[in-house]
Coordinates of C-alpha atoms in Angstrom, one line a residue:
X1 CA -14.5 -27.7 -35.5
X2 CA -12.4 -27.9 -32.4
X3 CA -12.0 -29.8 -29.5
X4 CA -13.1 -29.2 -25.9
X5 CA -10.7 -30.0 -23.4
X6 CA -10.5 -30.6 -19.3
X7 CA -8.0 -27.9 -18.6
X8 CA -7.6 -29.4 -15.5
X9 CA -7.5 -33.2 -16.0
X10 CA -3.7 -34.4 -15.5
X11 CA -4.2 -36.2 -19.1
X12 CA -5.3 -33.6 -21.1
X13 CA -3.0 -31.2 -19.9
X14 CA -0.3 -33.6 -21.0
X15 CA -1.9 -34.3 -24.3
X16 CA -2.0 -30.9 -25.2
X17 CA 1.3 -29.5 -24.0
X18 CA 3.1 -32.8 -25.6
X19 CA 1.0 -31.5 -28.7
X20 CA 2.8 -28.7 -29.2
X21 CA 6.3 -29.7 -27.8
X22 CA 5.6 -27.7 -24.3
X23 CA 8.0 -27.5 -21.7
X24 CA 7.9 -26.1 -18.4
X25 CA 10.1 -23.0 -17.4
X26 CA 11.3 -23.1 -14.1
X27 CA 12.8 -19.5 -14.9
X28 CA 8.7 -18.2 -15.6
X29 CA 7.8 -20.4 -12.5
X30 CA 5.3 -22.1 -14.5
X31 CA 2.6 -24.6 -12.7
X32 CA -0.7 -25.2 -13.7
X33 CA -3.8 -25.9 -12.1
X34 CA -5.8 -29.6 -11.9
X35 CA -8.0 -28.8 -9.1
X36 CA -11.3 -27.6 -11.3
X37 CA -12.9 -26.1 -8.3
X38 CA -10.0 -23.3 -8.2
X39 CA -10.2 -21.5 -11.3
X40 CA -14.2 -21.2 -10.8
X41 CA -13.7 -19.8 -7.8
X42 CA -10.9 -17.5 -8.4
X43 CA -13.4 -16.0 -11.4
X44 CA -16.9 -16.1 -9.3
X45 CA -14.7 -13.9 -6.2
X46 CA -12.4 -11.8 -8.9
X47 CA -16.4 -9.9 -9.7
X48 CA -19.8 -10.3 -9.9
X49 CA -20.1 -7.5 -12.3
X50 CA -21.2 -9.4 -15.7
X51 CA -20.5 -6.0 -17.7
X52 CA -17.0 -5.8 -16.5
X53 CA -13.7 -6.6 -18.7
X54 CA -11.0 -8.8 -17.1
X55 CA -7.1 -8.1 -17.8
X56 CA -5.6 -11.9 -16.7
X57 CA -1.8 -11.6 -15.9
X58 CA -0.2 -15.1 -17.4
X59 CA -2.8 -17.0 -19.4
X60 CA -0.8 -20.4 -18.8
X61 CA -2.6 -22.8 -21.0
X62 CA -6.1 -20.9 -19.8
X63 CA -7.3 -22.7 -17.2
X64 CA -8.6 -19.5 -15.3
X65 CA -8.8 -17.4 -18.3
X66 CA -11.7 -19.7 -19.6
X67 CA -13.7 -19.3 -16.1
X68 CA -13.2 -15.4 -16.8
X69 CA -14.6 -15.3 -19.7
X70 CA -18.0 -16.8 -18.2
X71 CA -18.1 -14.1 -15.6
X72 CA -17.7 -11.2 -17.4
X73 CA -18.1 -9.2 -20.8
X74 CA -14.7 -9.4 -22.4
X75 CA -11.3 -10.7 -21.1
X76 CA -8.0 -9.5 -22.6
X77 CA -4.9 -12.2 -21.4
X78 CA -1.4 -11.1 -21.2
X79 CA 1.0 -14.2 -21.5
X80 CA 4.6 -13.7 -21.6
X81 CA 5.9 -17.2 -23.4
X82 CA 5.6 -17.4 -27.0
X83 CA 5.4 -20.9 -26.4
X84 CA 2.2 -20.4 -24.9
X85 CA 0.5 -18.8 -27.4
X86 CA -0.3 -21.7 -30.1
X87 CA -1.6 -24.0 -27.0
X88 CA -3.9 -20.9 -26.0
X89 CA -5.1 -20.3 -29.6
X90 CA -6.6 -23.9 -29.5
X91 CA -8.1 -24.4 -25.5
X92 CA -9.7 -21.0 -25.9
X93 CA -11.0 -21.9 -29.4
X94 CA -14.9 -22.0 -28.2
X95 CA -14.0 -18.3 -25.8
X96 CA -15.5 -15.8 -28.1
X97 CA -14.8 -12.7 -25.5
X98 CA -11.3 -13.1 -25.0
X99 CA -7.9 -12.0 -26.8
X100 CA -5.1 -13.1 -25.8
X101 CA -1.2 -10.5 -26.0
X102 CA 2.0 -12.0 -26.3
X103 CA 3.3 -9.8 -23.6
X104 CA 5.2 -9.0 -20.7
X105 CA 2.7 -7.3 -18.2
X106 CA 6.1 -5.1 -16.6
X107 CA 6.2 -4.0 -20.0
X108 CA 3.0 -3.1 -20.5
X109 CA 0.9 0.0 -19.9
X110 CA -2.0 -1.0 -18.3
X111 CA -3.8 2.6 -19.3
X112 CA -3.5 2.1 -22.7
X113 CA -4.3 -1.5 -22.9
X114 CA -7.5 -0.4 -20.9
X115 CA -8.3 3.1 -23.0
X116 CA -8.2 0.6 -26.2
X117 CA -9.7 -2.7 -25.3
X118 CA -12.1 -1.4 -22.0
X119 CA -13.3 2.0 -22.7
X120 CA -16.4 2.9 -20.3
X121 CA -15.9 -0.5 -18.7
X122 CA -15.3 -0.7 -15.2
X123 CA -12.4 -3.1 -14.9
X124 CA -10.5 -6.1 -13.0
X125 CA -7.4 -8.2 -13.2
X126 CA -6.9 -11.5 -12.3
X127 CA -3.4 -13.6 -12.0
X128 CA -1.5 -16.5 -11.0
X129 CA 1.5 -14.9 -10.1
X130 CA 4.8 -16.8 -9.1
X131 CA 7.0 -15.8 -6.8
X132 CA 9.8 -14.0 -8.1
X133 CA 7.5 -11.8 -10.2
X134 CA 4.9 -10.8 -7.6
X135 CA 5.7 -7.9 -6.1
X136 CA 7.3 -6.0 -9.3
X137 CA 4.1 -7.1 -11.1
X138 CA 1.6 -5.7 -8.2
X139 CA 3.6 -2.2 -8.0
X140 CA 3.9 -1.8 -11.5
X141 CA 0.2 -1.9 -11.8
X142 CA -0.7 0.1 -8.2
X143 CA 1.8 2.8 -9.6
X144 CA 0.4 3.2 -12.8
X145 CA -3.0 4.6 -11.4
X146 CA -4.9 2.6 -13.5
X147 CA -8.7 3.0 -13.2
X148 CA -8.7 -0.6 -11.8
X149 CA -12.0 -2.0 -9.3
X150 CA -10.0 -4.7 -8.0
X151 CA -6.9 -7.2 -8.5
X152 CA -7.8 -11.4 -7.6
X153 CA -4.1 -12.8 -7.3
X154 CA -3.1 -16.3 -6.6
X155 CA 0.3 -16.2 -5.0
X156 CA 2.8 -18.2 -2.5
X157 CA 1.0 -18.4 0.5
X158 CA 4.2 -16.4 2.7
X159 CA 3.5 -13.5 -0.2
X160 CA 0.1 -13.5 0.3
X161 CA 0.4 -12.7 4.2
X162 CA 3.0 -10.2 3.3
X163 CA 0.2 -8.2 1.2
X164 CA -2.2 -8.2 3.9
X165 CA -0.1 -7.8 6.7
X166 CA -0.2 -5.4 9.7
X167 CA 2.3 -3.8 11.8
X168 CA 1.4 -6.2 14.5
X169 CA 2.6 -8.9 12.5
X170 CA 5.9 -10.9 11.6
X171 CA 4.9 -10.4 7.6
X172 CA 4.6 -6.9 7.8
X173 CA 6.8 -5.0 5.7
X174 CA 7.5 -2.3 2.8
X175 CA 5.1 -4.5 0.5
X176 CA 2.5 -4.7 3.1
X177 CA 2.1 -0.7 3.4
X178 CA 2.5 0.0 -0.3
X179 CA -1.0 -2.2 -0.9
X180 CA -2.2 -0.9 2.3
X181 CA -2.2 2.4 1.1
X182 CA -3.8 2.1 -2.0
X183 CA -6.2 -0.8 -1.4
X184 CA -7.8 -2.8 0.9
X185 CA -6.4 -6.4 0.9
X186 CA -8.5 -9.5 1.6
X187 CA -6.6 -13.2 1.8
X188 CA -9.4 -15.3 0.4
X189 CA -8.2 -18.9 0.8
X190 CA -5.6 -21.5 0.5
X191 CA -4.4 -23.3 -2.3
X192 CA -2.1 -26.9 -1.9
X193 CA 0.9 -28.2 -4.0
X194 CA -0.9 -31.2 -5.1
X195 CA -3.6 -28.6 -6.8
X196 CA -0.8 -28.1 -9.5
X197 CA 1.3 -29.6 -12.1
X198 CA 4.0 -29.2 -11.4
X199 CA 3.6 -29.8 -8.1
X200 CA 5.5 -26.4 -6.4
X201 CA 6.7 -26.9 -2.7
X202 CA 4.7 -24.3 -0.8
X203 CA 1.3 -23.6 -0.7
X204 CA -0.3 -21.0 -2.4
X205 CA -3.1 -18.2 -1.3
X206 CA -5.7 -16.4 -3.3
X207 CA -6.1 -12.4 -2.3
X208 CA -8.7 -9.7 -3.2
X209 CA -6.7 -6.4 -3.6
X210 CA -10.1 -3.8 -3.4
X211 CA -8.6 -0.5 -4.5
X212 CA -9.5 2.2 -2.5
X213 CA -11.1 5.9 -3.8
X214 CA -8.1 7.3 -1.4
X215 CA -5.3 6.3 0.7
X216 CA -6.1 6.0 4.5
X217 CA -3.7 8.3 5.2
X218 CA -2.5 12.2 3.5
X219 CA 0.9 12.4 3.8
X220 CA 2.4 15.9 2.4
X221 CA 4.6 13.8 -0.5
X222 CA 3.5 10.3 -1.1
X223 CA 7.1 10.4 -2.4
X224 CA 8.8 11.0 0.1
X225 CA 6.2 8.9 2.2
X226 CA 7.5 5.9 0.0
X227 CA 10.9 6.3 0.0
X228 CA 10.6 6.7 4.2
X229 CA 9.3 3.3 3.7
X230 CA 11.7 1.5 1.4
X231 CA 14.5 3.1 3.8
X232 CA 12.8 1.7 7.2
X233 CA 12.9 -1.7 6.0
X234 CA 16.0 -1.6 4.0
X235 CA 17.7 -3.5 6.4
X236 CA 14.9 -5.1 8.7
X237 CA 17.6 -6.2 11.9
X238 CA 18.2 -2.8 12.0
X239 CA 16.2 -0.4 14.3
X240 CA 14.2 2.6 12.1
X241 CA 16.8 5.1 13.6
X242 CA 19.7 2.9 11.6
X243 CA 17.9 1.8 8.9
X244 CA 16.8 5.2 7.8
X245 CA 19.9 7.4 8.5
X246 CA 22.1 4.3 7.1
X247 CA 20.0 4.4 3.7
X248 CA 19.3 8.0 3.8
X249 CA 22.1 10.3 4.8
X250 CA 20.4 13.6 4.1
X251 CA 18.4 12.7 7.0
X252 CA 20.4 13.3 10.7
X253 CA 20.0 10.9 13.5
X254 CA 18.9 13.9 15.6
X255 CA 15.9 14.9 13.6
X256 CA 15.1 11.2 13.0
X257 CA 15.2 10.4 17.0
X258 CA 13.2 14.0 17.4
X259 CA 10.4 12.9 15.3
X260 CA 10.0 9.1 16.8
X261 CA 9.4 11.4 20.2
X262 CA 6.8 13.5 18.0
X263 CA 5.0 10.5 17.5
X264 CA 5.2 9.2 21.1
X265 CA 7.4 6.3 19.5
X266 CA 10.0 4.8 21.4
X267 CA 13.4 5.9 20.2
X268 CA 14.3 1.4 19.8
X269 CA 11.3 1.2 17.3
X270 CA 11.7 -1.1 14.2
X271 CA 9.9 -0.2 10.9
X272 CA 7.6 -3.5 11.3
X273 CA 6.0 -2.2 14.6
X274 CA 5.2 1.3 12.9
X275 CA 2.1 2.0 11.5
X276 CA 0.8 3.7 8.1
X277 CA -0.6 6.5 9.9
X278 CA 2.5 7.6 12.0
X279 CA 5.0 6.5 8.7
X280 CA 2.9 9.5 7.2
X281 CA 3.3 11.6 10.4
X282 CA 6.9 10.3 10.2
X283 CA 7.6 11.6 6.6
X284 CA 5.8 15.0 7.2
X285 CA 8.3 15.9 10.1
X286 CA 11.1 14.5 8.6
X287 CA 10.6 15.8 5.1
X288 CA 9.5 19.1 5.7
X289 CA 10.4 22.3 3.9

């Protein structure tokens, strides 16, 4: 027999953790939920399709994993702190449909987990991402081409803006046009401090990452399309003139300057006022063989 625990009353997350000698990692960036209303939601928005599986990204003491495992057919949990893993084997106790890895998601391959746990099953992730981790953990799994329907993040709220960002905003940047390009981001709502134990200092933001069937735009090499990117915003005080021939050198200021006139681009242009479509007109001129 086991018991059934509020994984989001204040007590019982103290009961449990002081059970088994928890502590919290500031190096993981480790807060956990106490606002019961989050984790549903998270779970109802993350799919609505009740055959699905669910990879979860960071388990925690499974607060949202258990609200995943009501929405959907089977949920695999990647947690990365061993410590973890005994407090998750006894609040998911009564959670038939979920297994949980001992694992570090940058580590991972996300195909494989999927070809052995979620064959024929369309599939979703869900995390609770903290800062320092988010971005690594969103291109590792965008790159991977993972047959994936959707990703449900919860992340800083100044991240969160980032993803769905615009070039006619402050946020936007090499992060923004990487998702851009292979989804179609949604910020869902706002999550406060005091919703967490510990309590962080920011606010946090849930996002819907809706992957697209193909980018909105063809450039010749995505690579090269990319690496345009990474070198526009290399050093953001810089104009996309500097920026790029200062990070790549194979490129001449002449040809760079030609193409912004290409493009009808003014030759003062920074990389957060250019959009996806002319970086992929961009790249084609400036890459071309």
């Amino acid at each position: 027999m086991f018991e059934i625990y509020n994984l989001t009353d204040i007590n019982d997350i103290k009961y449990i953790l002081k059970k088994h000698g928890f502590h919290f990692s500031k190096s993981l960036g480790q807060n956990f939920l106490t606002d019961e209303n989050v984790p549903k939601e998270i779970a109802r928005l993350c799919t609505s399709d009740k055959d699905c599986g669910i990879i979860e990204i960071g388990a925690g003491m499974g607060t949202l994993t258990k609200e995943l495992s009501k929405v959907c057919k089977k949920v695999v949990s990647l947690e990365i702190d061993t410590a973890l893993i005994p407090v998750l084997k006894e609040t998911l106790a009564d959670c038939e449909n979920v297994t949980v890895i001992n694992a570090d998601v940058l580590k991972t391959d996300i195909n494989k987990l999927i070809e052995e746990y979620f064959p024929n099953t369309n599939v979703y992730i869900a995390a609770n991402l903290p800062y320092y981790i988010t971005t690594p953990v969103i291109m590792h799994i965008l790159e991977s081409d993972a047959p994936i329907k959707a990703m449900t993040v919860m992340v800083q709220r100044e991240v969160a803006k980032r993803l769905c960002a615009d070039e006619k905003s402050s946020d936007y940047g090499a992060i923004s046009l990487a998702v851009a390009y292979r989804t179609e981001p949604k910020l869902l709502f706002d999550v406060p401090p005091q919703s967490f134990i510990p309590e962080p200092s920011v606010y946090s933001s849930v996002v819907k990452l809706n992957l697209r069937e193909k980018p909105p735009v063809n450039p010749q090499s995505p690579e090269n399309f990319f690496k345009l990117i990474k070198a526009a915003f290399a050093l953001r005080r810089k104009t996309f003139v500097n920026s790029v021939c200062a990070t790549l050198p194979e490129l001449s200021k002449e040809n760079v300057i030609k193409s912004l006139k290409t493009c009808n681009l003014p030759e003062n242009i920074r990389g957060e006022s250019i959009s996806i479509e002319n970086f992929a007109s961009l790249s084609d001129l400036l890459f071309k063989k």
